[in-house]
């Protein structure tokens, strides 16, 4: 088998594809061909490509956008662009956005071959720092494959195949805990495990889970008498997620193969840690996406009544909006405002007669609040109907739920929802329904519902920042400190209003990508190896990937991605320099570095404030923006860093009155 890398050629011109493919295959390269962005996505869902040759103009996208998507999936991919409409500006822009090379059509076979071979040589140098095949594959799984970009099933299958390949396993299985966390379920089954039956595999998975760590599994020595005579070798490790275990990975070799060794087991634990991180990232991303969609529903309904001062309009709109969350047949608001003014409203399925609805409401409400009060409320009620599905079962007894409205504002009363299709239609209800009711209560009381929106938003990003800090016991207040220093510098240079809000959020979430970095690396007491440093340096890009699906965080992404760039261009991940580095990122670099130098780390004590100020000054113009570094030094000399942390830190997390919103 050739050691030359597999190459993806992308062009909608079949002649170009044929010429390029023939040239590369004649030299020994394996080549796949795609004619559109859609076909590229299909290839990338199951393969990785060290080198991609791509035309600028494609039928459904352009080469620059496609290159960005490719490099987001695999930052190690070298993309070579070519076009028949070249210009100096286009070439510069392509290189600036990350293209490895830029070739003008028409080109010769030698030009294509020279560009590919040059890229291949540089990649070999890059990967030569990763010394073992197991670590190379782990690097690929860590950097190149993002589980959030593909389905969970496809990602787990890919992970299993690459892990089995790495350890030359005849069979590899991944067992994950079910939703109730009471049972292990087989999720991935790679290879041929016929040398052990299903009972044995499940026995080994349970034994590994009980161990709470990693173990070499010799079936004849762990109490399984059915396999006492086999020479098969197994190893297993839990899939960690903080202090929890998500499941186990098992690898097996038949009796014809060498047994697994302790070295294999330790490496498998690294793979499991990476899988645990990816599964956690996927869960966080999915939760964020679901929450975002639910919040969009809330915002859509809220936007229809938020500016209204008419209470009937507000309640009618809220009742109708609830139908996007719960498929009820009847919903009634029975409220008493703070001044005692009553308002009663019922929204019902037109397929049910008014008499049946009100008779059912009276019966259910009488049980809850008494017959006299129920009769009084239903005697003075405004009602509307909606066109609902006629389920032809309205002769059945309906199921009702009651929600106390006093929990959501300065109103008293109940929200009553009923369904003739059974209680299952009412549960589970969206966790965002209370938020919608809270907005409605605020609107009814003529107060700004945006304050509650802000509180929920603050809690979300604060929790995300604290989740990052919790992974590293030596930097538990890092996000808070960096945010305080950032706001102090923002005030110094005159950043206000919305820009200040975005900068506050970017500072709080600047290290969110470290959620995807194994804790064994974050908390390592000694110096990092080159391989570990490569993984650490992925956290800015990972942070962008985590936050990118959330529209509200769009303005934060450049600062988060670039907060480890250097003013002289020697930073990462994009080696930007000077004012090409976003202003917010340059501010974060100063604040982040100062906190790092004035805080204790697992591998060293803090060198102190004076040392930090000296470093800021000496490295201004190289690592730091000179003006920002000098401005920050002035701040620290005028006010102690502890005073800044006390002033801004306490305001950030304890006193909403002082938040930058």
PDB file of N, CA and C in Angstrom, residues 512-581:
ATOM      1  N   UNK A 512     -13.590  28.795  26.504  1.00  0.00           N
ATOM      2  CA  UNK A 512     -14.620  27.757  26.458  1.00  0.00           C
ATOM      3  C   UNK A 512     -14.137  26.525  25.699  1.00  0.00           C
ATOM      4  N   UNK A 513     -13.198  26.715  24.770  1.00  0.00           N
ATOM      5  CA  UNK A 513     -12.663  25.591  24.008  1.00  0.00           C
ATOM      6  C   UNK A 513     -11.901  24.591  24.841  1.00  0.00           C
ATOM      7  N   UNK A 514     -11.470  24.986  26.052  1.00  0.00           N
ATOM      8  CA  UNK A 514     -10.733  24.047  26.901  1.00  0.00           C
ATOM      9  C   UNK A 514     -11.618  22.921  27.420  1.00  0.00           C
ATOM     10  N   UNK A 515     -12.930  23.056  27.230  1.00  0.00           N
ATOM     11  CA  UNK A 515     -13.819  21.943  27.550  1.00  0.00           C
ATOM     12  C   UNK A 515     -13.419  20.724  26.725  1.00  0.00           C
ATOM     13  N   UNK A 516     -12.873  20.966  25.541  1.00  0.00           N
ATOM     14  CA  UNK A 516     -12.456  19.882  24.670  1.00  0.00           C
ATOM     15  C   UNK A 516     -11.034  19.423  24.857  1.00  0.00           C
ATOM     16  N   UNK A 517     -10.334  19.925  25.883  1.00  0.00           N
ATOM     17  CA  UNK A 517      -8.954  19.516  26.152  1.00  0.00           C
ATOM     18  C   UNK A 517      -8.953  18.570  27.357  1.00  0.00           C
ATOM     19  N   UNK A 518      -8.337  17.404  27.251  1.00  0.00           N
ATOM     20  CA  UNK A 518      -8.336  16.454  28.378  1.00  0.00           C
ATOM     21  C   UNK A 518      -7.784  17.078  29.653  1.00  0.00           C
ATOM     22  N   UNK A 519      -8.414  16.756  30.783  1.00  0.00           N
ATOM     23  CA  UNK A 519      -7.978  17.295  32.067  1.00  0.00           C
ATOM     24  C   UNK A 519      -6.571  16.848  32.425  1.00  0.00           C
ATOM     25  N   UNK A 520      -6.167  15.683  31.926  1.00  0.00           N
ATOM     26  CA  UNK A 520      -4.813  15.212  32.244  1.00  0.00           C
ATOM     27  C   UNK A 520      -3.764  16.141  31.661  1.00  0.00           C
ATOM     28  N   UNK A 521      -4.114  16.841  30.588  1.00  0.00           N
ATOM     29  CA  UNK A 521      -3.191  17.818  30.004  1.00  0.00           C
ATOM     30  C   UNK A 521      -3.298  19.146  30.738  1.00  0.00           C
ATOM     31  N   UNK A 522      -4.523  19.606  31.009  1.00  0.00           N
ATOM     32  CA  UNK A 522      -4.712  20.890  31.693  1.00  0.00           C
ATOM     33  C   UNK A 522      -4.068  20.900  33.072  1.00  0.00           C
ATOM     34  N   UNK A 523      -4.119  19.770  33.759  1.00  0.00           N
ATOM     35  CA  UNK A 523      -3.623  19.704  35.136  1.00  0.00           C
ATOM     36  C   UNK A 523      -2.269  19.017  35.253  1.00  0.00           C
ATOM     37  N   UNK A 524      -1.575  18.883  34.141  1.00  0.00           N
ATOM     38  CA  UNK A 524      -0.275  18.220  34.174  1.00  0.00           C
ATOM     39  C   UNK A 524       0.712  19.052  34.988  1.00  0.00           C
ATOM     40  N   UNK A 525       1.401  18.475  35.975  1.00  0.00           N
ATOM     41  CA  UNK A 525       2.306  19.248  36.843  1.00  0.00           C
ATOM     42  C   UNK A 525       3.609  19.648  36.169  1.00  0.00           C
ATOM     43  N   UNK A 526       4.018  18.950  35.130  1.00  0.00           N
ATOM     44  CA  UNK A 526       5.279  19.262  34.458  1.00  0.00           C
ATOM     45  C   UNK A 526       5.045  19.991  33.153  1.00  0.00           C
ATOM     46  N   UNK A 527       6.137  20.180  32.406  1.00  0.00           N
ATOM     47  CA  UNK A 527       6.045  20.842  31.115  1.00  0.00           C
ATOM     48  C   UNK A 527       5.293  19.949  30.129  1.00  0.00           C
ATOM     49  N   UNK A 528       4.566  20.578  29.215  1.00  0.00           N
ATOM     50  CA  UNK A 528       3.830  19.828  28.216  1.00  0.00           C
ATOM     51  C   UNK A 528       4.767  19.306  27.135  1.00  0.00           C
ATOM     52  N   UNK A 529       4.437  18.141  26.593  1.00  0.00           N
ATOM     53  CA  UNK A 529       5.165  17.635  25.433  1.00  0.00           C
ATOM     54  C   UNK A 529       4.688  18.395  24.197  1.00  0.00           C
ATOM     55  N   UNK A 530       5.406  18.218  23.090  1.00  0.00           N
ATOM     56  CA  UNK A 530       4.999  18.887  21.861  1.00  0.00           C
ATOM     57  C   UNK A 530       3.612  18.424  21.435  1.00  0.00           C
ATOM     58  N   UNK A 531       3.343  17.119  21.600  1.00  0.00           N
ATOM     59  CA  UNK A 531       2.035  16.605  21.219  1.00  0.00           C
ATOM     60  C   UNK A 531       0.929  17.223  22.078  1.00  0.00           C
ATOM     61  N   UNK A 532       1.193  17.347  23.374  1.00  0.00           N
ATOM     62  CA  UNK A 532       0.196  17.931  24.276  1.00  0.00           C
ATOM     63  C   UNK A 532      -0.001  19.412  23.982  1.00  0.00           C
ATOM     64  N   UNK A 533       1.091  20.096  23.628  1.00  0.00           N
ATOM     65  CA  UNK A 533       0.982  21.524  23.316  1.00  0.00           C
ATOM     66  C   UNK A 533       0.157  21.731  22.044  1.00  0.00           C
ATOM     67  N   UNK A 534       0.305  20.816  21.077  1.00  0.00           N
ATOM     68  CA  UNK A 534      -0.505  20.888  19.865  1.00  0.00           C
ATOM     69  C   UNK A 534      -1.991  20.799  20.218  1.00  0.00           C
ATOM     70  N   UNK A 535      -2.320  19.900  21.154  1.00  0.00           N
ATOM     71  CA  UNK A 535      -3.720  19.750  21.572  1.00  0.00           C
ATOM     72  C   UNK A 535      -4.197  21.001  22.305  1.00  0.00           C
ATOM     73  N   UNK A 536      -3.361  21.548  23.201  1.00  0.00           N
ATOM     74  CA  UNK A 536      -3.720  22.776  23.923  1.00  0.00           C
ATOM     75  C   UNK A 536      -4.035  23.897  22.939  1.00  0.00           C
ATOM     76  N   UNK A 537      -3.241  23.989  21.877  1.00  0.00           N
ATOM     77  CA  UNK A 537      -3.396  25.098  20.932  1.00  0.00           C
ATOM     78  C   UNK A 537      -4.658  24.988  20.082  1.00  0.00           C
ATOM     79  N   UNK A 538      -5.386  23.898  20.224  1.00  0.00           N
ATOM     80  CA  UNK A 538      -6.646  23.786  19.481  1.00  0.00           C
ATOM     81  C   UNK A 538      -7.800  24.477  20.195  1.00  0.00           C
ATOM     82  N   UNK A 539      -7.595  24.911  21.453  1.00  0.00           N
ATOM     83  CA  UNK A 539      -8.764  25.379  22.213  1.00  0.00           C
ATOM     84  C   UNK A 539      -9.394  26.666  21.675  1.00  0.00           C
ATOM     85  N   UNK A 540      -8.657  27.625  21.076  1.00  0.00           N
ATOM     86  CA  UNK A 540      -9.364  28.779  20.513  1.00  0.00           C
ATOM     87  C   UNK A 540     -10.316  28.382  19.386  1.00  0.00           C
ATOM     88  N   UNK A 541      -9.854  27.511  18.483  1.00  0.00           N
ATOM     89  CA  UNK A 541     -10.712  27.071  17.380  1.00  0.00           C
ATOM     90  C   UNK A 541     -11.878  26.232  17.895  1.00  0.00           C
ATOM     91  N   UNK A 542     -11.623  25.385  18.909  1.00  0.00           N
ATOM     92  CA  UNK A 542     -12.708  24.587  19.488  1.00  0.00           C
ATOM     93  C   UNK A 542     -13.757  25.486  20.137  1.00  0.00           C
ATOM     94  N   UNK A 543     -13.293  26.563  20.776  1.00  0.00           N
ATOM     95  CA  UNK A 543     -14.233  27.494  21.387  1.00  0.00           C
ATOM     96  C   UNK A 543     -15.170  28.094  20.360  1.00  0.00           C
ATOM     97  N   UNK A 544     -14.617  28.473  19.200  1.00  0.00           N
ATOM     98  CA  UNK A 544     -15.454  29.015  18.127  1.00  0.00           C
ATOM     99  C   UNK A 544     -16.461  27.973  17.644  1.00  0.00           C
ATOM    100  N   UNK A 545     -16.029  26.735  17.521  1.00  0.00           N
ATOM    101  CA  UNK A 545     -16.927  25.682  17.047  1.00  0.00           C
ATOM    102  C   UNK A 545     -18.084  25.457  18.017  1.00  0.00           C
ATOM    103  N   UNK A 546     -17.802  25.533  19.316  1.00  0.00           N
ATOM    104  CA  UNK A 546     -18.845  25.329  20.321  1.00  0.00           C
ATOM    105  C   UNK A 546     -19.880  26.450  20.274  1.00  0.00           C
ATOM    106  N   UNK A 547     -19.403  27.701  20.097  1.00  0.00           N
ATOM    107  CA  UNK A 547     -20.298  28.858  20.184  1.00  0.00           C
ATOM    108  C   UNK A 547     -20.908  29.248  18.845  1.00  0.00           C
ATOM    109  N   UNK A 548     -20.348  28.762  17.734  1.00  0.00           N
ATOM    110  CA  UNK A 548     -20.789  29.201  16.415  1.00  0.00           C
ATOM    111  C   UNK A 548     -22.280  28.980  16.166  1.00  0.00           C
ATOM    112  N   UNK A 549     -22.900  27.876  16.628  1.00  0.00           N
ATOM    113  CA  UNK A 549     -24.329  27.690  16.351  1.00  0.00           C
ATOM    114  C   UNK A 549     -25.235  28.718  17.023  1.00  0.00           C
ATOM    115  N   UNK A 550     -24.711  29.478  17.982  1.00  0.00           N
ATOM    116  CA  UNK A 550     -25.543  30.421  18.733  1.00  0.00           C
ATOM    117  C   UNK A 550     -25.399  31.809  18.119  1.00  0.00           C
ATOM    118  N   UNK A 551     -26.472  32.316  17.510  1.00  0.00           N
ATOM    119  CA  UNK A 551     -26.405  33.587  16.802  1.00  0.00           C
ATOM    120  C   UNK A 551     -25.981  34.729  17.718  1.00  0.00           C
ATOM    121  N   UNK A 552     -26.397  34.675  18.973  1.00  0.00           N
ATOM    122  CA  UNK A 552     -26.086  35.764  19.900  1.00  0.00           C
ATOM    123  C   UNK A 552     -24.591  35.904  20.140  1.00  0.00           C
ATOM    124  N   UNK A 553     -23.823  34.851  19.868  1.00  0.00           N
ATOM    125  CA  UNK A 553     -22.381  34.879  20.128  1.00  0.00           C
ATOM    126  C   UNK A 553     -21.561  35.179  18.872  1.00  0.00           C
ATOM    127  N   UNK A 554     -22.230  35.539  17.773  1.00  0.00           N
ATOM    128  CA  UNK A 554     -21.529  35.750  16.503  1.00  0.00           C
ATOM    129  C   UNK A 554     -20.407  36.770  16.633  1.00  0.00           C
ATOM    130  N   UNK A 555     -20.665  37.875  17.327  1.00  0.00           N
ATOM    131  CA  UNK A 555     -19.658  38.937  17.432  1.00  0.00           C
ATOM    132  C   UNK A 555     -18.487  38.566  18.340  1.00  0.00           C
ATOM    133  N   UNK A 556     -18.619  37.478  19.100  1.00  0.00           N
ATOM    134  CA  UNK A 556     -17.559  37.091  20.032  1.00  0.00           C
ATOM    135  C   UNK A 556     -16.502  36.210  19.379  1.00  0.00           C
ATOM    136  N   UNK A 557     -16.861  35.563  18.270  1.00  0.00           N
ATOM    137  CA  UNK A 557     -16.001  34.520  17.704  1.00  0.00           C
ATOM    138  C   UNK A 557     -14.606  35.008  17.311  1.00  0.00           C
ATOM    139  N   UNK A 558     -14.460  36.187  16.645  1.00  0.00           N
ATOM    140  CA  UNK A 558     -13.104  36.625  16.280  1.00  0.00           C
ATOM    141  C   UNK A 558     -12.196  36.803  17.491  1.00  0.00           C
ATOM    142  N   UNK A 559     -12.719  37.372  18.575  1.00  0.00           N
ATOM    143  CA  UNK A 559     -11.898  37.587  19.770  1.00  0.00           C
ATOM    144  C   UNK A 559     -11.506  36.263  20.412  1.00  0.00           C
ATOM    145  N   UNK A 560     -12.438  35.326  20.481  1.00  0.00           N
ATOM    146  CA  UNK A 560     -12.150  34.029  21.100  1.00  0.00           C
ATOM    147  C   UNK A 560     -11.137  33.245  20.270  1.00  0.00           C
ATOM    148  N   UNK A 561     -11.291  33.295  18.954  1.00  0.00           N
ATOM    149  CA  UNK A 561     -10.358  32.562  18.090  1.00  0.00           C
ATOM    150  C   UNK A 561      -8.951  33.154  18.136  1.00  0.00           C
ATOM    151  N   UNK A 562      -8.836  34.462  18.308  1.00  0.00           N
ATOM    152  CA  UNK A 562      -7.538  35.132  18.135  1.00  0.00           C
ATOM    153  C   UNK A 562      -6.890  35.589  19.430  1.00  0.00           C
ATOM    154  N   UNK A 563      -7.380  35.145  20.600  1.00  0.00           N
ATOM    155  CA  UNK A 563      -6.829  35.694  21.843  1.00  0.00           C
ATOM    156  C   UNK A 563      -5.446  35.159  22.178  1.00  0.00           C
ATOM    157  N   UNK A 564      -4.923  34.222  21.374  1.00  0.00           N
ATOM    158  CA  UNK A 564      -3.539  33.770  21.545  1.00  0.00           C
ATOM    159  C   UNK A 564      -2.648  34.184  20.363  1.00  0.00           C
ATOM    160  N   UNK A 565      -3.145  35.109  19.533  1.00  0.00           N
ATOM    161  CA  UNK A 565      -2.284  35.666  18.494  1.00  0.00           C
ATOM    162  C   UNK A 565      -1.298  36.653  19.130  1.00  0.00           C
ATOM    163  N   UNK A 566      -0.160  36.833  18.492  1.00  0.00           N
ATOM    164  CA  UNK A 566       0.851  37.788  18.951  1.00  0.00           C
ATOM    165  C   UNK A 566       0.916  38.959  17.980  1.00  0.00           C
ATOM    166  N   UNK A 567       1.270  40.120  18.509  1.00  0.00           N
ATOM    167  CA  UNK A 567       1.314  41.320  17.675  1.00  0.00           C
ATOM    168  C   UNK A 567       2.344  41.176  16.560  1.00  0.00           C
ATOM    169  N   UNK A 568       3.406  40.367  16.797  1.00  0.00           N
ATOM    170  CA  UNK A 568       4.451  40.194  15.788  1.00  0.00           C
ATOM    171  C   UNK A 568       4.146  39.061  14.811  1.00  0.00           C
ATOM    172  N   UNK A 569       2.981  38.427  14.945  1.00  0.00           N
ATOM    173  CA  UNK A 569       2.590  37.390  13.996  1.00  0.00           C
ATOM    174  C   UNK A 569       3.027  35.991  14.349  1.00  0.00           C
ATOM    175  N   UNK A 570       3.574  35.784  15.534  1.00  0.00           N
ATOM    176  CA  UNK A 570       4.080  34.467  15.913  1.00  0.00           C
ATOM    177  C   UNK A 570       3.139  33.711  16.848  1.00  0.00           C
ATOM    178  N   UNK A 571       1.881  34.118  16.901  1.00  0.00           N
ATOM    179  CA  UNK A 571       0.924  33.436  17.773  1.00  0.00           C
ATOM    180  C   UNK A 571       0.171  32.340  17.029  1.00  0.00           C
ATOM    181  N   UNK A 572      -0.976  31.962  17.570  1.00  0.00           N
ATOM    182  CA  UNK A 572      -1.785  30.913  16.945  1.00  0.00           C
ATOM    183  C   UNK A 572      -3.253  31.230  17.194  1.00  0.00           C
ATOM    184  N   UNK A 573      -4.200  30.720  16.371  1.00  0.00           N
ATOM    185  CA  UNK A 573      -3.983  29.645  15.391  1.00  0.00           C
ATOM    186  C   UNK A 573      -3.675  30.141  13.980  1.00  0.00           C
ATOM    187  N   UNK A 574      -3.839  31.435  13.689  1.00  0.00           N
ATOM    188  CA  UNK A 574      -3.767  31.931  12.311  1.00  0.00           C
ATOM    189  C   UNK A 574      -2.550  32.799  12.021  1.00  0.00           C
ATOM    190  N   UNK A 575      -1.691  32.992  13.035  1.00  0.00           N
ATOM    191  CA  UNK A 575      -0.479  33.812  12.888  1.00  0.00           C
ATOM    192  C   UNK A 575      -0.804  35.214  12.353  1.00  0.00           C
ATOM    193  N   UNK A 576      -1.881  35.804  12.853  1.00  0.00           N
ATOM    194  CA  UNK A 576      -2.213  37.183  12.513  1.00  0.00           C
ATOM    195  C   UNK A 576      -1.225  38.115  13.191  1.00  0.00           C
ATOM    196  N   UNK A 577      -1.098  39.331  12.657  1.00  0.00           N
ATOM    197  CA  UNK A 577      -0.166  40.288  13.251  1.00  0.00           C
ATOM    198  C   UNK A 577      -0.772  41.677  13.240  1.00  0.00           C
ATOM    199  N   UNK A 578      -0.245  42.541  14.106  1.00  0.00           N
ATOM    200  CA  UNK A 578      -0.639  43.943  14.135  1.00  0.00           C
ATOM    201  C   UNK A 578      -2.132  44.125  14.272  1.00  0.00           C
ATOM    202  N   UNK A 579      -2.640  45.099  13.535  1.00  0.00           N
ATOM    203  CA  UNK A 579      -4.068  45.413  13.619  1.00  0.00           C
ATOM    204  C   UNK A 579      -4.936  44.432  12.843  1.00  0.00           C
ATOM    205  N   UNK A 580      -4.324  43.443  12.176  1.00  0.00           N
ATOM    206  CA  UNK A 580      -5.134  42.362  11.607  1.00  0.00           C
ATOM    207  C   UNK A 580      -5.755  41.517  12.717  1.00  0.00           C
ATOM    208  N   UNK A 581      -5.140  41.552  13.891  1.00  0.00           N
ATOM    209  CA  UNK A 581      -5.721  40.883  15.054  1.00  0.00           C
ATOM    210  C   UNK A 581      -6.882  41.746  15.555  1.00  0.00           C
TER     211      UNK A 581
END
